[in-house]
Coordinates of C-alpha atoms in Angstrom, one line a residue:
Chain A
X18 CA 0.0 0.0 0.0
X19 CA 1.6 3.2 -1.2
X20 CA 1.7 6.0 1.4
X21 CA 1.4 9.7 0.8
X22 CA 3.5 10.8 -2.2
X23 CA 4.6 14.3 -3.1
X24 CA 6.4 15.8 -6.1
X25 CA 8.8 17.2 -6.7
X26 CA 11.1 16.5 -3.8
X27 CA 13.1 19.7 -4.3
X28 CA 12.5 22.9 -6.2
X29 CA 14.4 26.1 -6.7
X30 CA 12.6 29.2 -7.9
X31 CA 13.3 32.9 -8.0
X32 CA 11.2 35.7 -6.4
X33 CA 8.0 36.5 -8.3
X34 CA 7.7 33.1 -9.9
X35 CA 4.9 30.7 -9.4
X36 CA 5.1 27.1 -8.2
X37 CA 2.8 24.1 -8.1
X38 CA 3.3 21.2 -5.7
X39 CA 1.5 17.9 -5.9
X40 CA 0.3 15.3 -3.4
X41 CA -1.3 11.9 -3.7
X42 CA -3.0 10.7 -0.5
X43 CA -2.7 7.3 1.1
X44 CA -5.2 4.8 -0.4
X45 CA -8.6 5.1 1.3
X46 CA -8.1 8.7 2.4
X47 CA -10.3 11.5 1.2
X48 CA -8.9 14.5 3.1
X49 CA -5.7 16.4 2.3
X50 CA -4.0 19.0 4.4
X51 CA -1.1 21.2 3.5
X52 CA 1.5 22.5 5.9
X53 CA 4.5 24.8 5.6
X54 CA 7.4 24.0 7.9
X55 CA 10.3 26.4 8.3
X56 CA 13.6 25.1 9.5
X57 CA 13.5 24.3 13.2
X58 CA 9.8 25.1 13.5
X59 CA 6.6 23.1 13.7
X60 CA 4.3 22.8 10.7
X61 CA 2.0 25.7 10.0
X62 CA -1.4 24.8 8.6
X63 CA -2.1 26.2 5.2
X64 CA -5.5 24.7 4.3
X65 CA -7.4 21.4 4.1
X66 CA -9.3 19.9 1.2
X67 CA -12.2 17.5 1.3
X68 CA -14.6 16.6 -1.5
X69 CA -12.8 19.0 -3.8
X70 CA -13.6 22.0 -1.6
X71 CA -11.3 24.0 0.7
X72 CA -12.8 23.2 4.1
X73 CA -10.5 25.2 6.4
X74 CA -7.8 27.7 5.9
X75 CA -4.9 28.8 8.1
X76 CA -3.4 32.3 8.3
X77 CA -1.9 32.4 4.8
X78 CA -2.3 35.0 2.1
X79 CA -4.3 34.5 -1.1
X80 CA -1.1 33.8 -2.9
X81 CA -1.5 30.3 -1.6
X82 CA -4.2 28.4 -3.3
X83 CA -5.0 24.8 -3.8
X84 CA -7.1 22.2 -5.6
X85 CA -8.3 18.7 -5.0
X86 CA -9.2 16.4 -7.8
X87 CA -11.9 13.7 -7.9
X88 CA -9.2 11.0 -7.2
X89 CA -8.5 13.0 -3.9
X90 CA -5.0 14.1 -5.1
X91 CA -4.2 17.7 -4.5
X92 CA -2.1 20.6 -5.6
X93 CA -0.7 23.6 -3.8
X94 CA -0.1 26.7 -5.8
X95 CA 2.0 29.6 -4.6
X96 CA 2.1 32.8 -6.7
X97 CA 4.5 35.7 -6.6
X98 CA 7.0 33.9 -4.6
X99 CA 8.8 35.6 -1.7
X100 CA 12.1 34.7 -0.1
X101 CA 10.1 33.9 3.0
X102 CA 8.3 31.2 1.2
X103 CA 11.4 29.0 1.3
X104 CA 10.4 26.0 3.5
X105 CA 9.5 22.4 3.5
X106 CA 5.9 21.9 2.3
X107 CA 4.2 18.9 3.8
X108 CA 1.1 17.2 2.6
X109 CA -0.9 15.0 5.0
X110 CA -3.8 12.8 4.3
X111 CA -6.5 11.5 6.6
X112 CA -10.0 10.1 6.5
X113 CA -13.0 11.9 7.8
X114 CA -13.6 11.4 11.6
X115 CA -16.7 12.8 13.0
X116 CA -15.9 16.2 11.8
X117 CA -12.7 16.4 13.8
X118 CA -9.0 16.0 13.0
X119 CA -8.0 12.4 12.6
X120 CA -4.6 10.7 12.5
X121 CA -2.7 12.2 9.6
X122 CA -0.2 10.5 7.4
X123 CA 2.5 12.8 6.0
X124 CA 4.3 12.7 2.7
X125 CA 8.1 13.2 2.5
X126 CA 7.6 16.9 1.6
X127 CA 8.8 19.3 -1.1
X128 CA 11.7 21.4 -0.2
X129 CA 11.2 24.8 -1.9
X130 CA 14.0 27.3 -2.1
X131 CA 13.3 30.8 -3.3
X132 CA 16.3 32.9 -4.5
Chain B
X786 CA -2.7 30.4 20.0
X787 CA 0.4 28.3 19.3
X788 CA 0.8 25.8 22.2
X789 CA 4.0 26.0 24.2
X790 CA 6.2 23.0 24.4
X791 CA 8.8 22.4 27.1
X792 CA 11.6 21.6 27.3
X793 CA 12.9 22.9 24.0
X794 CA 15.5 20.2 24.0
X795 CA 16.6 17.3 26.2
X796 CA 19.6 14.9 26.1
X797 CA 19.2 11.5 27.7
X798 CA 21.2 8.4 28.1
X799 CA 19.7 5.2 26.7
X800 CA 17.3 3.8 29.3
X801 CA 16.4 7.1 31.0
X802 CA 12.9 8.6 31.1
X803 CA 11.7 11.8 29.6
X804 CA 8.6 14.0 29.9
X805 CA 7.6 16.5 27.3
X806 CA 4.8 19.0 28.0
X807 CA 2.4 20.9 25.7
X808 CA 0.3 23.8 27.1
X809 CA -2.4 25.8 25.5
X810 CA -4.0 29.1 26.5
X811 CA -7.2 28.0 24.7
X812 CA -9.7 25.3 25.4
X813 CA -8.8 22.2 23.6
X814 CA -10.8 19.4 22.1
X815 CA -7.8 17.2 21.4
X816 CA -4.0 16.9 21.5
X817 CA -2.0 15.0 18.8
X818 CA 1.5 13.9 19.2
X819 CA 4.0 13.3 16.4
X820 CA 7.7 12.5 16.1
X821 CA 9.8 13.8 13.3
X822 CA 13.3 12.5 12.6
X823 CA 15.8 14.6 10.8
X824 CA 15.0 14.9 7.1
X825 CA 11.9 12.8 7.4
X826 CA 8.1 13.5 7.7
X827 CA 6.3 13.6 11.0
X828 CA 5.0 10.3 12.2
X829 CA 1.8 10.0 14.2
X830 CA 2.1 8.7 17.8
X831 CA -1.3 9.2 19.4
X832 CA -4.4 11.4 19.9
X833 CA -5.8 12.4 23.2
X834 CA -9.4 13.5 23.2
X835 CA -11.2 15.7 25.8
X836 CA -12.7 13.4 28.3
X837 CA -10.7 10.5 27.0
X838 CA -8.3 8.2 28.8
X839 CA -4.6 8.3 29.0
X840 CA -3.1 6.7 25.9
X841 CA 0.0 4.7 25.3
X842 CA 1.8 2.0 23.4
X843 CA 5.0 0.2 24.3
X844 CA 7.0 2.7 26.4
X845 CA 5.4 5.9 25.1
X846 CA 2.3 7.2 26.8
X847 CA 0.5 10.5 27.1
X848 CA -2.0 12.3 29.3
X849 CA -4.4 15.2 28.8
X850 CA -5.3 17.5 31.7
X851 CA -8.4 19.3 30.6
X852 CA -8.4 21.7 33.6
X853 CA -4.9 22.9 32.7
X854 CA -5.3 22.5 28.9
X855 CA -2.0 20.7 29.1
X856 CA -0.8 17.4 27.7
X857 CA 2.3 15.4 28.7
X858 CA 4.2 12.8 26.7
X859 CA 6.0 10.2 28.7
X860 CA 8.9 8.2 27.3
X861 CA 10.2 5.5 29.6
X862 CA 13.4 3.5 29.3
X863 CA 14.3 5.5 26.2
X864 CA 15.8 3.8 23.2
X865 CA 18.1 5.2 20.5
X866 CA 15.2 5.0 18.1
X867 CA 13.3 7.6 20.2
X868 CA 15.6 10.4 19.1
X869 CA 13.9 13.1 17.0
X870 CA 11.8 16.1 17.4
X871 CA 8.4 15.7 19.1
X872 CA 5.5 18.0 18.2
X873 CA 2.2 18.4 19.8
X874 CA -0.7 19.6 17.6
X875 CA -3.7 21.0 19.3
X876 CA -7.3 21.1 18.0
X877 CA -9.2 23.9 19.6
X878 CA -12.8 23.6 20.9
X879 CA -15.1 25.0 18.2
X880 CA -12.4 24.9 15.6
X881 CA -12.7 22.1 13.1
X882 CA -10.2 20.4 10.9
X883 CA -7.2 22.4 11.9
X884 CA -4.2 21.5 14.1
X885 CA -2.0 24.2 15.6
X886 CA 1.4 22.9 16.2
X887 CA 4.0 23.6 18.9
X888 CA 7.6 24.5 18.1
X889 CA 8.8 21.1 19.0
X890 CA 11.0 19.4 21.6
X891 CA 14.3 17.9 20.3
X892 CA 15.1 14.7 22.0
X893 CA 18.7 13.3 21.8
X894 CA 19.3 9.8 23.1
X895 CA 22.9 8.8 23.7
X896 CA 24.2 5.3 24.1

């Protein structure tokens, strides 16, 4: 059983560019959450997708947007990249649990470097 | 809103015990614990729900004090494999689907 996969593993972009990160959830999971993790910090919640809709959003600007496809895979898009966007971007999948947060399975992450 | 974890770091000898604390200023519905090894993704350890019982497996257990909005993770007879950074993620009462994570506690186990 394949776990959560993310692509690409590493990415280097320059300020002002746009980037798309991809995530495939664990088999049987229908919910995808995206996190930003700066070096030495805990993950910061960006948003969560369920049934192709953004269900909850953290404190991130509109430059961060996402999408979920019918097969539950998801994309994270970041426009107008800033140096401060450099971080590890983690995707986590889970299954619905009475409307609350369930055990999350994380992918290996995408390391984004903005120059 | 970010929960406060303590200590920030701890160094132990193999076989020693450790306690990691996670405190919130907001009312919590649940506390989640994860361990992240260097260069790897976080791995789920356990969830503690409001009104639930203390959880544990093998030599890692945790408790949730609702009155203090505090959770503690207990690692007994630590093994080298326990090394890593431990994060608590808190789910607030009335706030669905979102975990707010602490800054982490780095645990180093020496032989």
